Tab-separated table of C-alpha atoms in Angstrom:
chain	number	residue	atom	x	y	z
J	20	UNK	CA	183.759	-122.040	73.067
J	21	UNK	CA	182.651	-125.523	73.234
J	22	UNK	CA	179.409	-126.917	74.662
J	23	UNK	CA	178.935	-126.747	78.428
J	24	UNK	CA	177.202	-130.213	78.370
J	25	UNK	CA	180.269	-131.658	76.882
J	26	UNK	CA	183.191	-130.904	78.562
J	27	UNK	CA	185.498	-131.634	81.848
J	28	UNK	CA	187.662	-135.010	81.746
J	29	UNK	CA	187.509	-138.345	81.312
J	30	UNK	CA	187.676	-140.677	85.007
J	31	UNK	CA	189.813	-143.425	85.163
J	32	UNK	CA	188.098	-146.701	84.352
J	33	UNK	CA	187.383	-147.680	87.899
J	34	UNK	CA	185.950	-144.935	88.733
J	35	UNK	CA	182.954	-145.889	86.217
J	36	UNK	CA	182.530	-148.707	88.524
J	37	UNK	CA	181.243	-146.785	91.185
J	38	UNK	CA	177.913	-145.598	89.124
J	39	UNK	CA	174.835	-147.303	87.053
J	40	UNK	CA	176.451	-145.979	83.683
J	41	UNK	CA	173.910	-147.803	81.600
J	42	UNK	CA	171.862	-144.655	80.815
J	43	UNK	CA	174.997	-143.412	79.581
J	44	UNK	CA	175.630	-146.640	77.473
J	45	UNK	CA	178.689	-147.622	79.394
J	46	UNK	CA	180.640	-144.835	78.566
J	47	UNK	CA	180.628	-145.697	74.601
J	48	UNK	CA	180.056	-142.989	71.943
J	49	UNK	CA	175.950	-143.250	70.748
J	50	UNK	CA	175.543	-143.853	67.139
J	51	UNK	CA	174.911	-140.846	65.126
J	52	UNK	CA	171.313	-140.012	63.663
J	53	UNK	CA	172.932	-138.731	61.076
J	54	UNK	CA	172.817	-139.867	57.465
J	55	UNK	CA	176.073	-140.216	55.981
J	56	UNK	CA	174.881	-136.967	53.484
J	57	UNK	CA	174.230	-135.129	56.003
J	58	UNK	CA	177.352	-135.272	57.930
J	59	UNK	CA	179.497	-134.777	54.671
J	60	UNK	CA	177.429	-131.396	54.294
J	61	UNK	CA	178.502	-130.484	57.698
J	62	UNK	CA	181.732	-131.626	57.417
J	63	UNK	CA	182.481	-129.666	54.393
J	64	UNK	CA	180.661	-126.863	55.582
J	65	UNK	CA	182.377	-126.782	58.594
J	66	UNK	CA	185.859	-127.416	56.617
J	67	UNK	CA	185.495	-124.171	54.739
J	68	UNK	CA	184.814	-121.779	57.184
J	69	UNK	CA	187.928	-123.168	58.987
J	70	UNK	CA	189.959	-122.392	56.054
J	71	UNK	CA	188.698	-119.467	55.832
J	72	UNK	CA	189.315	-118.778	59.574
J	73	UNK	CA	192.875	-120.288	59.314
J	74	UNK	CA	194.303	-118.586	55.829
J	75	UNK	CA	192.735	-115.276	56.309
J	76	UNK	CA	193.738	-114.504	59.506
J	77	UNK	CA	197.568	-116.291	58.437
J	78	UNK	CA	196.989	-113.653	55.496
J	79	UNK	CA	196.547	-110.923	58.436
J	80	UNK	CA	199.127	-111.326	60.066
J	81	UNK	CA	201.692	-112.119	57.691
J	82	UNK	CA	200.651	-108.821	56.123
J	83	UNK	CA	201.312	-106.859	59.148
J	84	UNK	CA	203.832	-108.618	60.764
J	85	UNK	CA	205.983	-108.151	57.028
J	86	UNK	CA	205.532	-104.513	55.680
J	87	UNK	CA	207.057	-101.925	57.943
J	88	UNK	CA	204.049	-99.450	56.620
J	89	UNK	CA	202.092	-101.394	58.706
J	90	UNK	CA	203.998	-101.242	61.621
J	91	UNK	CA	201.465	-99.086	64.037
J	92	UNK	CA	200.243	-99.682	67.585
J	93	UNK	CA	196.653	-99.643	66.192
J	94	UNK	CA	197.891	-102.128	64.030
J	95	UNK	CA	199.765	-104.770	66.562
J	96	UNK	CA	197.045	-104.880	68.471
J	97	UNK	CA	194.834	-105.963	65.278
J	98	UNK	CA	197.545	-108.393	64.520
J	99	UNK	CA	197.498	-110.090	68.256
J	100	UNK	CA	194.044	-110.076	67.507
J	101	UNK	CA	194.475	-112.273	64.123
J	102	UNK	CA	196.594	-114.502	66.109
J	103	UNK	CA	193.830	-115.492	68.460
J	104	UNK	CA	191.749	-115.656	66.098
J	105	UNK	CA	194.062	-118.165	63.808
J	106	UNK	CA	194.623	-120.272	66.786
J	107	UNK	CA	191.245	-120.422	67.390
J	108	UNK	CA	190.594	-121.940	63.563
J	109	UNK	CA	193.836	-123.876	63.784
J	110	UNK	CA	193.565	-125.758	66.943
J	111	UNK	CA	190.321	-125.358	68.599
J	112	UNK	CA	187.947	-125.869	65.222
J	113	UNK	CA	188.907	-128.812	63.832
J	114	UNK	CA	188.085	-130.789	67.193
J	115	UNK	CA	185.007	-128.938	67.792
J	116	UNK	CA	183.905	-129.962	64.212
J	117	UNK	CA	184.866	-133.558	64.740
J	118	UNK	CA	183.053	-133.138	68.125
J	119	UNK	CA	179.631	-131.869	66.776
J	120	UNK	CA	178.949	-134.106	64.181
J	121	UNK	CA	179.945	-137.370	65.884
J	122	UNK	CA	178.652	-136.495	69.143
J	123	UNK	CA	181.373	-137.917	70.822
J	124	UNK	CA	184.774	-136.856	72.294
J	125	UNK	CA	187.825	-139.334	70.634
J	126	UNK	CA	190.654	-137.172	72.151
J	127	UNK	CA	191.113	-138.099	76.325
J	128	UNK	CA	190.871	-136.057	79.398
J	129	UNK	CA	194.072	-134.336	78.994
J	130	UNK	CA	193.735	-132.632	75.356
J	131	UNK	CA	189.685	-132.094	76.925
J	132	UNK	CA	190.776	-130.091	79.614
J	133	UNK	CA	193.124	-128.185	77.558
J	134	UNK	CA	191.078	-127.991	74.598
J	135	UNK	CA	188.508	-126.012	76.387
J	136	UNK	CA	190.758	-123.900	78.408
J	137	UNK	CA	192.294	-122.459	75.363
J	138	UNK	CA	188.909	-122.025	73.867
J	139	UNK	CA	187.818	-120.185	76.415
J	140	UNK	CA	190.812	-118.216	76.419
J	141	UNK	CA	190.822	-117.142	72.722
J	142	UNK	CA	187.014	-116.238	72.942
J	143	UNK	CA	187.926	-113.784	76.100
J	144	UNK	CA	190.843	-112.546	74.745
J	145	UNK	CA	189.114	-111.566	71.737
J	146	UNK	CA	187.032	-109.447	73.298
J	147	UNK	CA	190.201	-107.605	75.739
J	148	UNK	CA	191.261	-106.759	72.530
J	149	UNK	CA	188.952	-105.181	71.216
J	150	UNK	CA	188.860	-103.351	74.029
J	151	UNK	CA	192.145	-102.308	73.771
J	152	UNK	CA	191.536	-101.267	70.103
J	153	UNK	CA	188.789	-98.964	71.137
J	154	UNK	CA	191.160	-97.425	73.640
J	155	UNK	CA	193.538	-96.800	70.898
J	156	UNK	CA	190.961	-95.463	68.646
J	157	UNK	CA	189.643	-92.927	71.571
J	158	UNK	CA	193.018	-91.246	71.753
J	159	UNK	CA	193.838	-90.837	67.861
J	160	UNK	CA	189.595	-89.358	67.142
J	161	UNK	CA	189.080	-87.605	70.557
J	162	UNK	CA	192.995	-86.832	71.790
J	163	UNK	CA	194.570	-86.731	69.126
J	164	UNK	CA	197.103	-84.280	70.250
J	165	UNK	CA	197.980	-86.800	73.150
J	166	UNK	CA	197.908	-89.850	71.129
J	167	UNK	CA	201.509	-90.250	70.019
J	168	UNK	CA	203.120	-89.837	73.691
J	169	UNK	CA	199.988	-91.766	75.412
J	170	UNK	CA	200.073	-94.949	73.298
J	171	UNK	CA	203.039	-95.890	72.591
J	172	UNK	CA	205.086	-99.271	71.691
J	173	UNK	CA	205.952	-100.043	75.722
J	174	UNK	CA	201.942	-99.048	76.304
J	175	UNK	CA	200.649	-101.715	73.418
J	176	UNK	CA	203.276	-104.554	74.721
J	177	UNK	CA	201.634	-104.080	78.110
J	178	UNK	CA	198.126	-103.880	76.965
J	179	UNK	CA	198.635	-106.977	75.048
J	180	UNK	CA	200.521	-108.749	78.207
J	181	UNK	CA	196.947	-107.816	79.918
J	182	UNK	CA	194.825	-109.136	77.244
J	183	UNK	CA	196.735	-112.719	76.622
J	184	UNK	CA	197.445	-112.694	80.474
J	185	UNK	CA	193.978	-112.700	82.206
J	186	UNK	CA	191.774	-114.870	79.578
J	187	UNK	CA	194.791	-117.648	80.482
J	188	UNK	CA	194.701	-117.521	83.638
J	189	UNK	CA	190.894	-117.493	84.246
J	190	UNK	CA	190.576	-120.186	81.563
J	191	UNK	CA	193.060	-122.494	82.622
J	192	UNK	CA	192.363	-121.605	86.337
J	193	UNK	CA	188.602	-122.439	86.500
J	194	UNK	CA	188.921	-125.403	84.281
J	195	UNK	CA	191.517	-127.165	85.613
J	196	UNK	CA	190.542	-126.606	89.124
J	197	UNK	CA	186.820	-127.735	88.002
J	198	UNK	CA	185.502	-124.726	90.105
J	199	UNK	CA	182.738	-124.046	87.712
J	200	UNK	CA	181.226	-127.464	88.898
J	201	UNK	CA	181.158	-126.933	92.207
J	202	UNK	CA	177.500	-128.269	93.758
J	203	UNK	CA	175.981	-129.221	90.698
J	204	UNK	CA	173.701	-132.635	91.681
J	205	UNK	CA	174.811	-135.165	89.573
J	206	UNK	CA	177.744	-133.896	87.636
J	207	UNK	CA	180.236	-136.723	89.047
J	208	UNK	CA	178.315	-139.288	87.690
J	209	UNK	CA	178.189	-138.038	83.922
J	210	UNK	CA	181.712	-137.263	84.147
J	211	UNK	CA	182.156	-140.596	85.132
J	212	UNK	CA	179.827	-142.198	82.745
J	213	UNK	CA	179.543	-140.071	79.965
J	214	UNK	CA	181.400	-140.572	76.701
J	215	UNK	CA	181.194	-136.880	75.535
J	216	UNK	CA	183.383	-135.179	77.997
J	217	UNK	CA	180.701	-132.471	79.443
J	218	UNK	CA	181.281	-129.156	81.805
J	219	UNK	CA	178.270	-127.148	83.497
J	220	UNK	CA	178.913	-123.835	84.661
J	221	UNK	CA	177.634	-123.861	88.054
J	222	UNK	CA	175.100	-120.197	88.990
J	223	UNK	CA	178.416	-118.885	90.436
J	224	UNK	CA	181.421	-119.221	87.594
J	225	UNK	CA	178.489	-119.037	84.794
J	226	UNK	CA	177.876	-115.502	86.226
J	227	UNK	CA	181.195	-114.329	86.356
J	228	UNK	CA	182.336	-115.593	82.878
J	229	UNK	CA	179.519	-113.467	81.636
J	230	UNK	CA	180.109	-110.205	83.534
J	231	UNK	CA	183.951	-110.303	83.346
J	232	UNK	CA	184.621	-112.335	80.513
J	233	UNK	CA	181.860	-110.389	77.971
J	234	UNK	CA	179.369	-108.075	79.337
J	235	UNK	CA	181.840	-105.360	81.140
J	236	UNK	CA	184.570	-105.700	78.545
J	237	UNK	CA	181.991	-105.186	75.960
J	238	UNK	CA	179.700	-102.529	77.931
J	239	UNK	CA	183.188	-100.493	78.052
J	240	UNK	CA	183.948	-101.005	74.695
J	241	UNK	CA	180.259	-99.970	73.313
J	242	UNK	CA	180.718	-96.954	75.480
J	243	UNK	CA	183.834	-95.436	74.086
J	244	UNK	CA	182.643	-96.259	70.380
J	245	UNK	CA	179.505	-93.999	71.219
J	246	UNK	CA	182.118	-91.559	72.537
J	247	UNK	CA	184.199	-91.823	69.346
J	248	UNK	CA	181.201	-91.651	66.753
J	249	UNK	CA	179.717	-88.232	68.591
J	250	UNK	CA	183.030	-86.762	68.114
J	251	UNK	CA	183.543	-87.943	64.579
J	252	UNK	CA	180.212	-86.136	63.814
J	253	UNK	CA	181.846	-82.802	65.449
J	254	UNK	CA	184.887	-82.988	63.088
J	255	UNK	CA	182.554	-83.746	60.114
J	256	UNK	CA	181.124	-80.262	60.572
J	257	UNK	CA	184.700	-79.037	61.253
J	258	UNK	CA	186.339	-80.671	58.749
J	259	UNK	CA	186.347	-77.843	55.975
J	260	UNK	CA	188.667	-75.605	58.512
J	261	UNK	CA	191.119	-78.028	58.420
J	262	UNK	CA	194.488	-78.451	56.269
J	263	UNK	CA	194.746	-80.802	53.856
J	264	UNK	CA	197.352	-82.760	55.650
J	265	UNK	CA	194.985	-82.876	58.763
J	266	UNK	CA	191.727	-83.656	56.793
J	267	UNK	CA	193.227	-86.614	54.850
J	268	UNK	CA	194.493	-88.213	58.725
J	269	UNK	CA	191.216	-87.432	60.004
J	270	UNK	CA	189.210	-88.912	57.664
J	271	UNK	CA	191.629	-92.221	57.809
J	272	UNK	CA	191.458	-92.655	61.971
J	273	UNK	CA	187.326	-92.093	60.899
J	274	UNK	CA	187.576	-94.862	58.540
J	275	UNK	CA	190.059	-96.884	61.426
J	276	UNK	CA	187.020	-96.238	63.531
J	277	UNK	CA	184.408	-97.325	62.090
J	278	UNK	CA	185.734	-100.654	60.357
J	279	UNK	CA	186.794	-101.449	63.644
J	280	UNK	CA	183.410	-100.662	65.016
J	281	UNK	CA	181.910	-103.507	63.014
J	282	UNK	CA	184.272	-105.682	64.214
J	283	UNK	CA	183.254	-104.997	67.216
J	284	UNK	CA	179.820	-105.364	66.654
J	285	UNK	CA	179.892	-108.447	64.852
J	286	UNK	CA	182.366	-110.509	67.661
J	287	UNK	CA	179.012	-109.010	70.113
J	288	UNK	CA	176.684	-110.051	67.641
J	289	UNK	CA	178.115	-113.837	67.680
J	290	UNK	CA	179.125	-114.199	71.270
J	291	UNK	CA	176.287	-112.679	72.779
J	292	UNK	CA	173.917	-115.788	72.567
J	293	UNK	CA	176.571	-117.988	73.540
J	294	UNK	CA	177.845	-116.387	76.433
J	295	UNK	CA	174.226	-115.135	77.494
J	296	UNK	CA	173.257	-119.182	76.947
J	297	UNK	CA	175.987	-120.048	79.954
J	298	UNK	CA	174.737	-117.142	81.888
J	299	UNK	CA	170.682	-118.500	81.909
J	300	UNK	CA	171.780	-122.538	81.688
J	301	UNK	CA	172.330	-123.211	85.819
J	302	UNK	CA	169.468	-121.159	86.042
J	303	UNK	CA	167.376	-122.941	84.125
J	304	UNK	CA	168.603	-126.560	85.709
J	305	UNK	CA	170.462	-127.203	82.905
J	306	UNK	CA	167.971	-127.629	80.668
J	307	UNK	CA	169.116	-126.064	77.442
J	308	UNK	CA	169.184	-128.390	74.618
J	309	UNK	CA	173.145	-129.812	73.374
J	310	UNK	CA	172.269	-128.966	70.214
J	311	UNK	CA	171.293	-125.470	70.678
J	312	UNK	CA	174.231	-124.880	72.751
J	313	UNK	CA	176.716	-126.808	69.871
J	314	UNK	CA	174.955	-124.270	67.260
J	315	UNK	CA	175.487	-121.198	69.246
J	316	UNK	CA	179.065	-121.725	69.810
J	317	UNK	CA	179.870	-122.292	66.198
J	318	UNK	CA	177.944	-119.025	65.911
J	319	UNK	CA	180.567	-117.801	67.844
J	320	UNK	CA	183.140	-119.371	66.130
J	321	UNK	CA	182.324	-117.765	62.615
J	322	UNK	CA	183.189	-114.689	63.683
J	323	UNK	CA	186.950	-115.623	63.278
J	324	UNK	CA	185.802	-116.511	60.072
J	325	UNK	CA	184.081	-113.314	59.731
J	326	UNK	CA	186.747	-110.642	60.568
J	327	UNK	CA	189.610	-111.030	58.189
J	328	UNK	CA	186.496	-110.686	55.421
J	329	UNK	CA	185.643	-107.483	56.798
J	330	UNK	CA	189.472	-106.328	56.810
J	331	UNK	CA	189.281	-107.177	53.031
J	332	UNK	CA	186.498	-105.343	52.511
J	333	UNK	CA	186.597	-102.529	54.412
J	334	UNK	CA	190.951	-102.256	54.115
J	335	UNK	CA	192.611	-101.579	50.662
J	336	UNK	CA	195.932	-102.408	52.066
J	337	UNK	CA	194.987	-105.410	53.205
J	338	UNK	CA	194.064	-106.385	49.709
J	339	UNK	CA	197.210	-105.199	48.270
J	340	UNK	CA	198.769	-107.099	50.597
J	341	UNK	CA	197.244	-110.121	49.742
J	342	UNK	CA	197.727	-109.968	46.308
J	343	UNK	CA	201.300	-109.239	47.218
J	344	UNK	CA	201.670	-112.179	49.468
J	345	UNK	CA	199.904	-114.446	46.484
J	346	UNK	CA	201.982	-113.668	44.150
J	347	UNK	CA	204.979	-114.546	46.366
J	348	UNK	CA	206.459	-110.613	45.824
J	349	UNK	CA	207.432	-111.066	49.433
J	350	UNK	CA	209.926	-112.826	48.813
J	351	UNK	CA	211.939	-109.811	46.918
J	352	UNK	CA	214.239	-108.575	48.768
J	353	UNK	CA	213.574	-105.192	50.180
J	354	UNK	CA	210.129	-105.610	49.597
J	355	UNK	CA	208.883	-105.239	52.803
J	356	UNK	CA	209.094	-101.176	52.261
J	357	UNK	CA	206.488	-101.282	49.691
J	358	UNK	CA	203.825	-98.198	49.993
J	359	UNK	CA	200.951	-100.299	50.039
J	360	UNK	CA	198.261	-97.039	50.010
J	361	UNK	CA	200.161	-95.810	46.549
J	362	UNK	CA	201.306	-99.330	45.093
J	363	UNK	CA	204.696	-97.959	44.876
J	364	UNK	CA	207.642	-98.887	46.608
J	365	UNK	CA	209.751	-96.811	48.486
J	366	UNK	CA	213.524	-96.806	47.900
């Protein structure tokens, strides 16, 4: 999500005409403070988490998408979630990076408006998904009986139709619309004047993106993870009763659970300030400093970065997946029926 002091469009030329832009410097990008050192560190900095961001998630979902093993609802909704979070390292990064350590917006009103809208629409779809994982996870821990005729392939496609859906059209609505400006003294002139292309969520829309877009998504989701850990702690004590068959599938939807669990707690752990920033800001007259706001965002960011680490970690398939896809086995014919939990493949 990019910095609400620096976003909305660009007016035509004689509309600058109509306002004392010298405050702004006529429109022109400042000069940076920056020594040239510095900005390299950034930029390189920067660079690397969005490689990270870009090839790790691309590793995700080429994993996923390829070996039929993988081919689970839990799993397509983990892949969707790669995909936004690829997109967000592949198109909305780069810009952002250029953005923060020039201080400037080079790219026009048109790619600004639609810059942020999909930025804002990765960073709430993110968290629907989640949501929807945590739905999927309640039904294999704490229904597991119910699971296979409750969420099924036509239920997943519609869940993920909600959570691309929604996040687009609330993005893309409020931006282009410029709702979330509505009464805020002074806003036409730095739009007008201003060479770094800012947006201020007025009380109204900064409210709303924070209840609908974060906190009650994410107030949901922390509820049915509580729900799923106190049963999980039942079927610990259980667990000896159980066949073998059972016990081994139990203890993987556990494991399911609880990887996704940090997943879930590290997007909240990121967003929160972010989100909660836009929530206080037209509060606070606006008053929150650029730079804060530009660091909290990429705090945001790096939990794209963030996630397909933790798969890696946390996933053994995933890794043998990787090394799979490294290696270029994929391109064996047939390989896509590979066991990746026994590293044998299946004829």
């Amino acid at each position: 999500m990019v910095n609400p002091h620096k976003f909305s469009h660009f007016r035509r030329q004689t509309k600058k005409e109509m306002f004392d832009c010298s405050e702004y410097g006529n429109g022109s990008c400042p000069e940076s403070e920056r020594t040239l050192g510095v900005r390299v560190a950034i930029y390189s900095f920067m660079a690397g988490a969005i490689s990270i961001t870009v090839f790790g998630n691309l590793a995700m979902i080429v994993s996923i998408s390829y070996f039929k093993q993988l081919h689970t609802p839990t799993n397509f909704l983990i892949l969707s979630m790669a995909v936004t979070d690829f997109l967000l390292g592949f198109a909305i990064m780069p810009y952002s990076m250029i953005r923060s350590v020039e201080n400037c917006w080079y790219f026009g009103m048109t790619f600004c408006k639609v810059h942020y809208s999909f930025d804002l629409m990765l960073s709430i779809a993110s968290i629907f998904h989640l949501c929807s994982v945590a739905i999927d996870r309640f039904y294999a821990i704490c229904h597991p009986l119910q699971y296979a005729t409750k969420i099924t392939i036509p239920v997943i496609k519609r869940l993920l139709l909600l959570c691309w859906s929604v996040p687009g059209a609330f993005a893309f609505g409020v931006v282009f619309s410029e709702a979330y400006a509505e009464g805020i003294k002074g806003y036409d002139v730095l739009v007008a004047c201003s060479s770094s292309c800012p947006v201020m969520f007025n009380k109204l829309w900064g409210t709303t993106l924070f209840m609908a877009g974060f906190f009650t998504p994410g107030s949901i989701m922390v509820g049915i993870y509580g729900k799923i850990f106190a049963v999980s702690r039942k079927h610990a004590r259980a667990i000896n009763t159980l066949s073998e068959n059972q016990n081994n599938q139990m203890r993987k939807d556990k494991k399911a659970a609880k990887t996704l669990g940090i997943v879930m707690g590290v997007f909240l752990f990121c967003w929160f300030p972010c989100f909660f920033t836009i929530l206080l800001d037209p509060f606070l007259n606006f008053s929150t400093p650029a730079v804060l706001f530009d660091a909290l965002t990429w705090f945001g960011y790096f939990n794209s970065t963030c996630n397909p680490l933790i798969y890696g970690f946390f996933y053994p398939w995933f890794r043998r997946a990787l090394k799979y896809i490294l290696l270029g086995k994929i391109f064996n014919a047939h390989f896509h029926n590979t066991d990746l939990s026994t590293q044998k493949e299946t004829k």
